[in-house]
Coordinates of C-alpha atoms in Angstrom, one line a residue:
M1 CA 0.0 0.0 0.0
I2 CA 2.8 2.4 1.0
D3 CA 4.8 1.5 -2.2
E4 CA 1.6 2.2 -4.3
L5 CA 1.3 5.5 -2.7
Y6 CA 4.9 6.4 -3.0
N7 CA 5.0 5.4 -6.8
G8 CA 1.7 7.4 -7.4
M9 CA 3.3 10.5 -5.8
R10 CA 6.6 10.1 -7.5
E11 CA 4.6 9.8 -10.9
R12 CA 2.6 12.9 -10.0
T13 CA 5.8 14.9 -9.1
S14 CA 7.1 14.1 -12.5
R15 CA 4.0 15.1 -14.2
A16 CA 3.7 18.3 -12.3
R17 CA 7.4 19.3 -13.3
A18 CA 6.7 18.3 -16.9
L19 CA 3.5 20.6 -16.8
A20 CA 5.4 23.4 -15.1
V21 CA 8.0 23.5 -17.6
S22 CA 5.6 23.7 -20.4
L23 CA 3.7 26.5 -18.6
G24 CA 6.9 28.8 -17.6
K25 CA 10.2 29.2 -16.5
M26 CA 11.2 27.0 -13.3
V27 CA 12.5 29.1 -10.3
G28 CA 11.9 27.0 -7.3
K29 CA 9.5 24.9 -5.2
I30 CA 6.9 25.2 -2.5
S31 CA 8.7 25.1 0.7
K32 CA 8.9 21.7 2.4
Y33 CA 10.5 23.1 5.6
M34 CA 8.2 26.0 6.4
P35 CA 4.6 24.9 7.0
N36 CA 2.0 26.4 4.4
R37 CA -1.4 27.0 5.8
I38 CA -4.7 28.3 4.4
D39 CA -7.8 29.2 6.3
Q40 CA -10.7 31.7 6.1
E41 CA -8.6 34.6 6.4
S42 CA -5.4 33.8 4.6
L43 CA -4.4 32.0 1.3
Y44 CA -0.6 32.2 1.6
V45 CA 2.3 29.8 0.8
N46 CA 5.9 30.0 0.9
A47 CA 8.2 29.3 -2.1
V48 CA 11.9 28.8 -2.0
V49 CA 14.3 30.1 -4.6
D50 CA 18.0 29.3 -4.7
A51 CA 20.6 32.1 -4.8
E52 CA 21.7 31.4 -8.4
T53 CA 18.2 31.9 -9.6
Y54 CA 17.4 34.8 -7.4
Y55 CA 20.6 36.8 -8.7
S56 CA 20.0 35.8 -12.4
N57 CA 16.4 37.1 -12.4
E58 CA 16.4 40.8 -11.8
Y59 CA 12.7 41.2 -10.9
L60 CA 13.0 38.6 -8.2
G61 CA 13.0 40.6 -5.0
R62 CA 10.3 42.9 -6.2
M63 CA 6.7 43.0 -4.6
G64 CA 3.8 42.1 -6.6
I65 CA 5.4 40.1 -9.3
L66 CA 3.4 37.0 -10.5
L67 CA 4.6 33.4 -10.2
G68 CA 2.7 30.1 -10.5
T69 CA 2.7 26.5 -9.1
V70 CA 1.6 23.2 -10.4
D71 CA 0.1 21.2 -7.5
I72 CA 1.6 17.8 -7.2
R73 CA -1.6 16.3 -5.8
T74 CA -4.3 17.8 -8.3
L75 CA -2.0 18.9 -11.2
E76 CA -3.7 22.2 -11.3
F77 CA -2.1 25.4 -12.0
I78 CA -2.3 28.0 -9.3
L79 CA -1.5 31.8 -9.8
L80 CA 0.7 33.3 -7.0
Q81 CA 1.6 36.9 -6.4
V82 CA 4.6 37.6 -4.1
V83 CA 3.7 39.7 -1.0
G84 CA 6.8 39.3 1.0
Y85 CA 10.4 38.2 1.1
E86 CA 12.6 36.4 3.8
R87 CA 16.3 36.8 3.0
S88 CA 19.4 36.5 5.3
D89 CA 23.0 35.7 5.4
I90 CA 23.7 32.0 6.1
T91 CA 26.0 33.1 9.2
S92 CA 22.8 34.4 10.8
S93 CA 21.8 30.8 11.7
L94 CA 24.7 30.7 14.0
F95 CA 23.7 33.3 16.3
N96 CA 20.6 34.0 18.4
S97 CA 18.8 36.8 16.6
S98 CA 17.9 38.3 20.1
D99 CA 21.5 38.3 21.2
I100 CA 22.5 42.1 21.4
T101 CA 26.1 41.6 22.7
P102 CA 28.7 42.9 20.3
K103 CA 30.1 40.4 18.0
L104 CA 33.7 40.2 16.7
V105 CA 34.7 42.3 13.6
E106 CA 32.9 40.7 10.8
D107 CA 34.9 39.9 7.4
D108 CA 33.0 40.4 4.1
D109 CA 32.3 37.1 2.7
P110 CA 30.2 36.8 -0.3
G111 CA 30.0 33.0 -0.1
T112 CA 27.7 33.3 2.9
L113 CA 25.1 34.8 0.6
I114 CA 24.8 31.7 -1.3
G115 CA 21.5 30.7 0.4
N116 CA 18.0 30.2 -0.3
V117 CA 15.5 33.0 -0.4
I118 CA 11.9 32.6 0.9
L119 CA 8.9 34.3 -1.0
K120 CA 5.6 34.7 0.8
C121 CA 3.1 34.4 -2.0
E122 CA -0.7 34.9 -2.0
M123 CA -2.8 32.5 -3.9
L124 CA -5.0 34.2 -6.5
T125 CA -6.6 31.6 -8.9
R126 CA -6.5 28.0 -10.0
L127 CA -7.2 26.3 -13.4
D128 CA -6.9 23.0 -15.2
P129 CA -3.8 23.9 -17.4
L130 CA -4.9 21.3 -20.0
G131 CA -8.6 22.1 -19.9
R132 CA -10.7 25.3 -21.2
G133 CA -12.5 26.0 -18.0
E134 CA -12.7 29.3 -16.3
P135 CA -10.3 30.1 -13.5
V136 CA -11.9 29.7 -10.1
P137 CA -10.6 31.0 -6.6
A138 CA -7.4 29.2 -5.3
D139 CA -9.1 27.4 -2.4
I140 CA -6.7 24.5 -2.2
I141 CA -3.3 24.3 -0.5
P142 CA -0.4 23.2 -2.8
E143 CA 1.9 20.3 -1.8
P144 CA 5.5 20.9 -0.6
Q145 CA 7.8 20.6 -3.3
S146 CA 5.3 21.6 -5.9
P147 CA 7.3 23.3 -8.6
V148 CA 7.1 27.1 -8.9
I149 CA 7.5 28.9 -12.1
I150 CA 7.5 32.3 -13.8
P151 CA 4.5 31.7 -15.9
Y152 CA 4.3 32.5 -19.5
P153 CA 2.0 35.5 -20.4
E154 CA -0.7 33.3 -22.1
I155 CA -1.2 31.2 -18.8
V156 CA -1.5 34.6 -16.7
E157 CA -4.1 35.8 -19.2
R158 CA -6.0 32.7 -18.6
A159 CA -5.7 32.5 -15.0
M160 CA -6.6 36.1 -14.4
G161 CA -9.3 36.3 -17.2
I162 CA -7.9 39.6 -18.5
N163 CA -7.5 38.9 -22.4
R164 CA -11.1 38.8 -23.3
G165 CA -11.8 40.4 -26.4
K166 CA -10.6 42.3 -29.6
L167 CA -10.1 45.6 -28.1
R168 CA -6.5 45.2 -26.5
L169 CA -5.9 48.1 -24.2
G170 CA -2.2 47.3 -23.0
F171 CA -0.1 45.1 -20.8
L172 CA -0.5 44.0 -17.2
D173 CA 1.9 46.2 -15.3
I174 CA 3.9 43.5 -13.5
S175 CA 7.5 43.5 -13.9
N176 CA 8.0 40.1 -15.0
S177 CA 5.0 39.8 -17.4
E178 CA 3.9 40.9 -20.8
A179 CA 0.5 39.6 -20.3
K180 CA -2.2 41.4 -22.5
V181 CA -5.2 43.2 -21.2
S182 CA -8.2 43.2 -23.6
I183 CA -12.0 43.8 -23.3
P184 CA -14.8 43.1 -25.8
P185 CA -15.8 46.2 -27.7
E186 CA -19.3 45.8 -26.5
E187 CA -18.2 46.7 -23.0
L188 CA -17.7 50.2 -24.2
N189 CA -21.5 50.4 -24.6
F190 CA -21.7 50.8 -20.6
H191 CA -19.5 53.9 -20.8
S192 CA -15.8 54.6 -19.5
L193 CA -14.3 57.5 -17.6
V194 CA -10.5 58.4 -18.1
I195 CA -8.8 60.3 -15.0
G196 CA -5.4 61.7 -15.0
T197 CA -3.3 64.7 -14.7
T198 CA -1.8 66.5 -17.5
G199 CA 0.7 64.4 -19.4
A200 CA -0.1 61.1 -17.6
G201 CA -1.2 59.3 -20.9
K202 CA -5.1 59.9 -21.1
T203 CA -5.0 61.3 -24.7
S204 CA -2.4 58.6 -25.8
F205 CA -4.7 56.0 -24.4
I206 CA -7.8 57.3 -26.2
K207 CA -5.9 57.6 -29.5
D208 CA -4.8 53.8 -29.1
V209 CA -8.5 53.0 -28.7
I210 CA -9.4 55.1 -31.8
A211 CA -6.6 53.3 -33.8
T212 CA -7.9 49.9 -32.8
L213 CA -11.6 50.6 -33.3
A214 CA -10.7 52.0 -36.8
G215 CA -9.7 48.5 -38.0
M216 CA -13.0 46.9 -36.9
E217 CA -15.8 47.0 -39.5
D218 CA -18.7 47.4 -37.2
E219 CA -17.3 50.1 -35.1
Q220 CA -17.8 53.9 -35.4
V221 CA -16.2 56.6 -33.4
I222 CA -17.3 60.3 -32.9
I223 CA -14.8 62.6 -31.1
F224 CA -15.6 66.0 -29.8
D225 CA -12.2 67.7 -30.0
A226 CA -12.3 70.9 -28.0
T227 CA -8.5 70.5 -26.9
G228 CA -6.9 70.3 -30.5
D229 CA -5.6 66.7 -29.8
Y230 CA -7.6 64.7 -32.3
Y231 CA -8.3 66.5 -35.5
H232 CA -4.8 65.7 -36.8
S233 CA -4.9 61.9 -35.9
F234 CA -4.8 61.0 -39.5
L235 CA -1.1 62.3 -39.7
P236 CA 1.7 59.7 -39.3
P237 CA 3.5 59.4 -36.0
D238 CA 6.9 61.0 -35.5
L239 CA 9.2 57.9 -35.8
S240 CA 12.3 60.1 -35.5
S241 CA 11.9 60.1 -31.7
D242 CA 13.0 57.0 -29.7
H243 CA 10.2 57.6 -27.3
V244 CA 7.5 57.6 -29.9
R245 CA 9.1 54.4 -31.6
R246 CA 8.8 52.5 -28.4
G247 CA 5.2 53.5 -27.9
V248 CA 4.5 52.4 -31.5
E249 CA 6.4 49.1 -31.0
D250 CA 4.3 48.3 -27.8
Y251 CA 1.2 49.0 -29.7
N252 CA 2.2 46.8 -32.6
K253 CA 3.0 43.9 -30.0
L254 CA -0.9 44.3 -29.0
N255 CA -2.7 45.0 -32.3
G256 CA -0.3 44.8 -35.1
P257 CA 0.9 47.9 -37.2
V258 CA -1.3 50.8 -38.1
N259 CA -0.4 52.1 -41.7
G260 CA -2.9 54.8 -42.0
I261 CA -6.3 56.0 -40.6
H262 CA -9.3 57.5 -42.7
T263 CA -11.4 60.3 -41.0
S264 CA -14.1 62.8 -41.6
I265 CA -13.8 66.2 -39.9
I266 CA -16.8 68.4 -39.3
F267 CA -15.5 72.0 -39.3
P268 CA -18.2 74.5 -37.9
V269 CA -17.7 77.7 -39.9
T270 CA -18.7 81.2 -38.7
N271 CA -19.3 84.4 -40.7
R272 CA -16.4 85.8 -39.3
W273 CA -14.0 83.0 -40.2
L274 CA -15.4 82.9 -43.9
R275 CA -14.8 86.6 -44.1
K276 CA -11.3 86.5 -42.7
Y277 CA -9.9 83.4 -44.6
T278 CA -11.7 82.5 -47.7
Q279 CA -12.6 84.4 -51.0
E280 CA -14.5 81.6 -52.8
R281 CA -16.9 79.9 -50.5
T282 CA -16.5 76.5 -52.3
E283 CA -15.8 73.1 -50.4
E284 CA -12.3 72.8 -52.1
E285 CA -11.4 76.6 -51.1
I286 CA -12.5 75.9 -47.4
T287 CA -10.6 72.6 -47.4
K288 CA -7.4 74.3 -48.8
T289 CA -7.8 77.0 -46.3
Y290 CA -8.2 74.5 -43.4
Y291 CA -5.0 72.6 -44.6
N292 CA -2.9 75.7 -44.8
L293 CA -4.0 77.0 -41.4
Y294 CA -4.2 73.9 -39.3
I295 CA -2.5 70.9 -41.0
K296 CA 0.4 72.3 -42.9
P297 CA 2.3 73.6 -39.8
L298 CA 2.3 70.0 -38.5
I299 CA 3.2 68.6 -41.8
N300 CA 6.3 71.0 -41.9
Y301 CA 7.1 69.8 -38.3
I302 CA 7.1 66.2 -39.4
E303 CA 9.3 66.8 -42.4
K304 CA 11.8 68.6 -40.3
K305 CA 12.0 65.4 -38.4
G306 CA 12.9 63.5 -41.6
T307 CA 9.5 62.1 -42.7
R308 CA 8.7 63.1 -46.3
V309 CA 4.8 63.4 -46.7
N310 CA 3.1 63.8 -49.8
V311 CA -0.1 65.7 -49.9
Q312 CA -3.1 65.9 -52.5
I313 CA -6.1 68.0 -52.0
N314 CA -9.2 67.0 -54.1
G315 CA -12.5 68.7 -53.3
R316 CA -13.1 68.4 -49.7
R317 CA -10.5 65.3 -49.3
I318 CA -6.9 65.7 -48.1
E319 CA -4.7 62.6 -49.0
L320 CA -1.4 61.9 -47.3
S321 CA 1.1 59.3 -48.2
S322 CA 4.8 58.4 -47.0
D323 CA 7.0 55.5 -47.3
H324 CA 4.8 53.5 -44.7
W325 CA 1.7 55.6 -44.2
R326 CA -1.5 56.2 -46.3
S327 CA -4.3 58.2 -44.9
S328 CA -7.1 60.8 -45.6
A329 CA -9.4 63.3 -44.2
E330 CA -12.6 64.8 -45.5
I331 CA -13.2 68.4 -44.3
N332 CA -16.8 69.0 -44.0
P333 CA -17.9 72.7 -43.4
F334 CA -20.9 73.1 -41.2
Y335 CA -23.2 75.7 -39.8
L336 CA -26.6 75.7 -38.4
S337 CA -29.8 76.4 -40.4
F338 CA -32.8 78.1 -38.3
R339 CA -35.2 76.8 -40.7
E340 CA -34.1 73.2 -40.3
N341 CA -33.8 73.5 -36.5
R342 CA -36.8 75.6 -35.6
R343 CA -38.3 72.7 -33.7
I344 CA -35.2 72.5 -31.2
V345 CA -34.3 76.2 -31.1
H346 CA -36.0 76.4 -27.6
K347 CA -33.7 73.7 -26.3
L348 CA -30.6 74.8 -28.6
N349 CA -29.3 77.2 -26.0
P350 CA -29.1 75.1 -22.6
Y351 CA -29.0 78.5 -20.5
F352 CA -32.6 79.1 -21.5
S353 CA -34.7 78.7 -18.3
E354 CA -37.4 76.2 -18.1
Q355 CA -40.4 78.8 -18.6
A356 CA -38.3 80.6 -21.3
S357 CA -37.9 77.4 -23.2
H358 CA -41.6 76.6 -22.8
F359 CA -42.8 79.9 -24.2
L360 CA -40.2 80.0 -26.9
K361 CA -41.5 76.6 -28.3
I362 CA -45.0 78.2 -28.4
I363 CA -43.7 81.4 -30.2
T364 CA -41.6 79.3 -32.5
A365 CA -44.7 77.3 -33.6
Q366 CA -46.5 80.3 -34.2
L367 CA -44.0 82.0 -36.4
K368 CA -43.9 79.2 -39.1
D369 CA -42.9 81.5 -42.1
V370 CA -39.8 82.8 -40.6
E371 CA -36.6 81.5 -42.5
S372 CA -33.6 82.8 -40.3
L373 CA -32.5 83.5 -36.8
D374 CA -32.3 87.4 -37.5
E375 CA -35.8 87.3 -38.9
F376 CA -37.1 85.5 -35.9
I377 CA -35.3 87.8 -33.3
E378 CA -36.9 90.9 -35.3
N379 CA -40.4 89.2 -34.6
M380 CA -39.8 88.8 -30.8
N381 CA -41.9 92.0 -30.1
E382 CA -43.9 92.8 -27.2
E383 CA -47.2 91.9 -28.8
N384 CA -46.1 88.2 -29.0
F385 CA -45.0 88.3 -25.3
E386 CA -48.2 89.9 -24.2
K387 CA -50.3 87.6 -25.9
L388 CA -48.8 84.8 -24.0
Q389 CA -48.5 87.0 -20.7
V390 CA -44.8 86.3 -20.5
H391 CA -43.1 87.5 -17.4
K392 CA -40.5 90.3 -17.8
S393 CA -37.6 88.2 -16.5
T394 CA -38.6 85.4 -18.8
R395 CA -38.7 87.8 -21.8
E396 CA -35.2 88.9 -21.0
N397 CA -33.9 85.4 -20.7
I398 CA -35.5 84.5 -24.1
L399 CA -34.1 87.4 -25.9
R400 CA -30.7 87.3 -24.1
G401 CA -30.4 83.7 -25.2
L402 CA -31.4 84.3 -28.8
Y403 CA -28.8 87.2 -28.9
L404 CA -26.1 84.8 -27.8
L405 CA -27.0 82.3 -30.3
R406 CA -26.9 84.9 -33.1
E407 CA -23.4 86.1 -31.8
T408 CA -21.9 82.8 -32.3
G409 CA -22.1 83.5 -36.0
L410 CA -22.9 79.9 -36.6
F411 CA -26.4 80.4 -38.2
D412 CA -27.7 80.7 -41.8
L413 CA -24.5 81.3 -43.7
R414 CA -24.1 81.4 -47.6
S415 CA -21.6 78.6 -47.7
P416 CA -21.5 75.0 -48.6
R417 CA -22.7 72.5 -45.9
T418 CA -22.4 68.9 -45.3
S419 CA -25.4 66.9 -44.2
L420 CA -25.1 65.6 -40.7
G421 CA -27.1 62.7 -41.4
D422 CA -25.0 61.5 -44.5
L423 CA -21.8 61.9 -42.3
L424 CA -23.3 59.8 -39.3
S425 CA -24.4 57.0 -41.9
S426 CA -21.1 56.9 -43.6
S427 CA -18.1 58.1 -41.4
R428 CA -16.3 55.4 -39.5
I429 CA -14.1 57.9 -37.6
L430 CA -15.7 61.3 -37.4
T431 CA -14.0 64.3 -35.5
I432 CA -15.9 67.4 -34.6
D433 CA -13.3 70.1 -34.6
L434 CA -14.4 72.6 -31.9
Y435 CA -10.8 73.9 -31.4
N436 CA -9.3 75.5 -34.6
Q437 CA -12.3 77.8 -35.0
E438 CA -11.3 79.6 -31.6
L439 CA -15.0 79.3 -30.7
D440 CA -15.7 80.6 -27.2
D441 CA -16.9 78.2 -24.4
F442 CA -20.6 79.1 -25.0
A443 CA -20.4 78.4 -28.8
Q444 CA -18.6 75.1 -28.0
K445 CA -21.3 74.1 -25.6
I446 CA -24.1 75.0 -28.1
L447 CA -22.7 72.8 -30.7
T448 CA -21.8 69.9 -28.4
Y449 CA -25.4 69.9 -27.2
Y450 CA -26.7 70.1 -30.6
F451 CA -24.6 67.3 -32.0
L452 CA -25.4 65.1 -29.1
D453 CA -29.2 65.7 -29.4
R454 CA -28.9 64.8 -33.4
I455 CA -26.7 61.8 -33.0
F456 CA -29.2 60.4 -30.4
Q457 CA -32.3 61.2 -32.7
Y458 CA -30.4 59.6 -35.7
R459 CA -29.7 56.4 -33.7
E460 CA -33.2 56.2 -32.3
S461 CA -34.6 56.4 -35.8
K462 CA -32.3 53.7 -37.0
M463 CA -33.2 51.6 -34.1
R464 CA -36.9 51.8 -34.7
S465 CA -36.4 50.8 -38.4
G466 CA -34.0 48.1 -37.3
E467 CA -31.0 49.4 -39.2
I468 CA -28.4 49.7 -36.4
N469 CA -25.7 47.5 -37.5
N470 CA -22.7 49.1 -35.7
K471 CA -21.7 50.2 -32.4
L472 CA -20.9 53.8 -31.7
L473 CA -18.3 55.3 -29.3
I474 CA -18.5 59.0 -28.4
I475 CA -15.4 60.5 -27.1
I476 CA -15.4 63.7 -25.0
D477 CA -12.1 64.8 -23.8
E478 CA -12.0 67.7 -21.2
A479 CA -15.6 66.6 -20.4
H480 CA -16.0 68.9 -17.4
R481 CA -16.1 72.0 -19.7
F482 CA -19.4 70.6 -21.2
F483 CA -20.9 68.5 -18.3
P484 CA -19.8 70.4 -15.1
S485 CA -20.7 69.7 -11.7
N486 CA -23.5 71.9 -10.0
K487 CA -21.5 75.1 -9.2
G488 CA -22.4 78.8 -10.0
G489 CA -25.2 80.9 -10.4
E490 CA -28.8 80.7 -11.5
E491 CA -28.1 80.5 -15.1
D492 CA -25.4 78.0 -14.5
S493 CA -27.7 75.9 -12.5
N494 CA -30.2 75.9 -15.7
Y495 CA -27.3 75.0 -17.8
V496 CA -26.0 72.0 -15.5
R497 CA -29.7 70.8 -14.9
R498 CA -30.5 70.7 -18.7
V499 CA -27.2 69.1 -19.7
A500 CA -27.2 66.7 -16.9
G501 CA -30.5 65.4 -18.0
K502 CA -29.7 65.2 -21.6
I503 CA -26.4 63.1 -20.9
S504 CA -28.4 61.1 -18.3
V505 CA -31.1 60.1 -20.8
M506 CA -28.2 59.3 -23.6
M507 CA -26.2 57.2 -21.2
R508 CA -29.1 55.3 -19.8
L509 CA -30.9 54.7 -23.0
G510 CA -28.0 54.7 -25.3
R511 CA -27.0 51.0 -24.5
R512 CA -30.0 49.8 -26.5
R513 CA -29.0 52.1 -29.3
R514 CA -25.5 50.6 -29.1
I515 CA -24.0 54.0 -27.9
G516 CA -21.3 54.1 -25.6
F517 CA -19.5 57.2 -24.0
L518 CA -15.7 57.6 -23.2
F519 CA -15.2 60.5 -21.1
S520 CA -11.9 62.2 -20.0
T521 CA -11.1 64.6 -17.1
H522 CA -8.6 65.6 -14.6
N523 CA -10.7 65.7 -11.6
P524 CA -14.1 63.8 -11.3
S525 CA -15.2 66.3 -8.7
D526 CA -15.5 68.8 -11.5
L527 CA -17.7 66.7 -13.7
S528 CA -21.5 66.0 -13.4
D529 CA -22.1 63.2 -10.9
I530 CA -24.3 61.4 -13.4
I531 CA -21.2 60.6 -15.6
V532 CA -19.1 59.3 -12.6
Q533 CA -22.2 57.1 -11.6
L534 CA -23.0 55.8 -14.9
A535 CA -19.5 55.2 -16.2
N536 CA -19.0 51.4 -15.4
T537 CA -15.3 51.1 -16.3
K538 CA -12.7 53.8 -15.1
F539 CA -9.0 54.2 -16.2
V540 CA -7.1 56.0 -13.5
F541 CA -3.7 57.4 -14.7
R542 CA -1.3 59.4 -12.5
T543 CA -3.3 61.7 -10.0
S544 CA -3.6 63.0 -6.6
L545 CA -4.0 60.4 -3.8
D546 CA -7.3 61.8 -2.8
I547 CA -8.9 61.4 -6.4
A548 CA -7.5 57.8 -6.8
E549 CA -9.0 56.8 -3.3
S550 CA -12.4 58.2 -4.3
L551 CA -12.5 56.2 -7.4
G552 CA -11.6 52.7 -5.7
V553 CA -7.7 52.7 -5.7
S554 CA -6.3 51.7 -2.2
R555 CA -4.3 54.3 -0.3
S556 CA -1.1 52.3 -0.7
E557 CA -1.6 51.9 -4.4
G558 CA -2.7 55.5 -4.7
K559 CA 0.4 56.8 -3.3
I560 CA 2.6 54.7 -5.9
L561 CA 0.2 55.9 -8.5
S562 CA 0.8 59.5 -7.9
W563 CA 4.4 59.0 -8.8
E564 CA 3.9 56.7 -11.7
R565 CA 5.3 57.0 -15.1
N566 CA 3.2 58.0 -18.1
G567 CA 0.9 55.4 -19.4
V568 CA 0.3 53.4 -16.3
A569 CA -3.2 53.2 -15.2
Y570 CA -5.5 51.3 -12.7
M571 CA -8.4 49.8 -14.7
I572 CA -11.5 49.6 -12.5
S573 CA -14.5 47.7 -13.8
P574 CA -17.3 45.3 -12.5
W575 CA -16.3 43.1 -15.5
L576 CA -13.0 42.0 -13.7
K577 CA -12.9 39.2 -11.4
Q578 CA -10.6 41.0 -9.3
G579 CA -12.1 44.4 -9.5
R580 CA -9.1 46.4 -10.8
L581 CA -5.9 45.9 -12.7
K582 CA -2.8 47.9 -13.1
V583 CA -2.3 48.3 -16.9
R584 CA 0.5 49.8 -18.9
V585 CA -0.8 51.2 -22.2
P586 CA 1.2 52.2 -25.2
V587 CA 2.5 55.8 -25.2
P588 CA 2.6 57.7 -27.5
P589 CA 0.0 56.2 -29.8
P590 CA 0.6 54.8 -33.4
I591 CA -1.2 57.8 -35.0
G592 CA -0.7 61.6 -35.2
H593 CA 0.0 63.0 -31.7
Y594 CA 2.2 66.1 -31.4
D595 CA 3.3 68.5 -28.7
L596 CA 4.7 71.5 -30.6
S597 CA 5.2 73.5 -27.4
R598 CA 8.4 71.5 -27.0
T599 CA 9.8 72.4 -30.3

């Protein structure tokens, strides 16, 4: 009986070792001298690593690295995370550690360092390495002498369940692992929030997402660019910089190379801009002007760095080509037509009070023959207000709101204009350029509110007719500018209430219409609470300790995060079994991304 048990254990020991070698690099064994215990409050085991292995692997000695063991008894793989070390000189065993009497002068003897290192490891998950089952909590104790390995990235991905879809976000930020972190694109429909200080990697991460989704046929992206970081995404990366090359190489490891991107750009034109910059108000003239003003300086910058870029402009299309890059952008001039938007003019200015919006809706319905905003304002006479018994303060709110709309210069221009419906139906990557016009905050808010309303109505009509066949991601950087927290005076409160209601409806109902939002901001306290609450997944880049803690990062992790390098973030999501992961994303991204302030 004993012989049979012995032979069986020897066979299992041999099989466990063979399995371990196939799953990673051998570094040690589960300790046979120190007892390993598991109970309701702890899941820790001790691994033993010899001195030669310890010195030849530089990441050994660091906290948080991942190891694994194949249990001799069950032949299951158990993922381990190192949470502590025990390391001492061999000569320490000759003395009582509590003896405080002075010792003889000690000679340096490196030979006494050739001793084993004890690694205290927390057990995370276990799985059948030869099966296809899901990982389960590690609730068994591995046998002493079970082989300990540095697991290959693929087994880490399986054991943690972190490589789950086509949207590859980055690498698990563990010093001894290149495990990939990915999610199904469908999870973006449940909305995301990106937090971090300036330069931490937020925009690079968002551009990584854009570049990846651009290669998927059933994905559409709309970017509200009020920061000037996205309109030039179709330009090639500056590969003359080692920093950029490393970021592109990281991205290529995840997704393969990007050789170009094709975008459409909505450029809101105003009467002031047209008078200042264009003689002929044709699509090609506006496109050439847009190129000369906003794109050509960046092309000049790239060429100074050694990348030759060929440019062709045909109609409203800008085509770029270089040795390894082919891309294009269509410039679509846009302005608001009062005649087409008369039904929504009462809600177009979010600073209208509720009463002003109500009465304005009635007046708009009565003035059916009015064709322009100027004509509509001229008809805002006392007689119309008296008929409806509109209070003086409400009249002032209506008139002030209409004058502000007219002052934007965005209405009823004599210029070519692209149909928004056509762009929404045909453009895979659509950027709304709110930056280069140098629009004030009010005009940017008006356009953001308008485009969101139209996008939602368009998707609503497509859903009713059963024609939604793609997913839509709406990206809004510096989101606090458009969806602020409730601070300020009465008019600000009107704006916040109106916009919070709009974004709440879009986020709650958008899932059925396959609409997802990705917001970015520095501080979530500046952002509408609705967004923070409804964004299921959060990416927390380098930020203050208080902000990190408020989003679910532990205090110790938050302290480290506040000093982290660019491109490292905690991903916090209900879809993760472990609740959060530390991820390293590729920075800079594989598409146009420039900081001319450093030149």
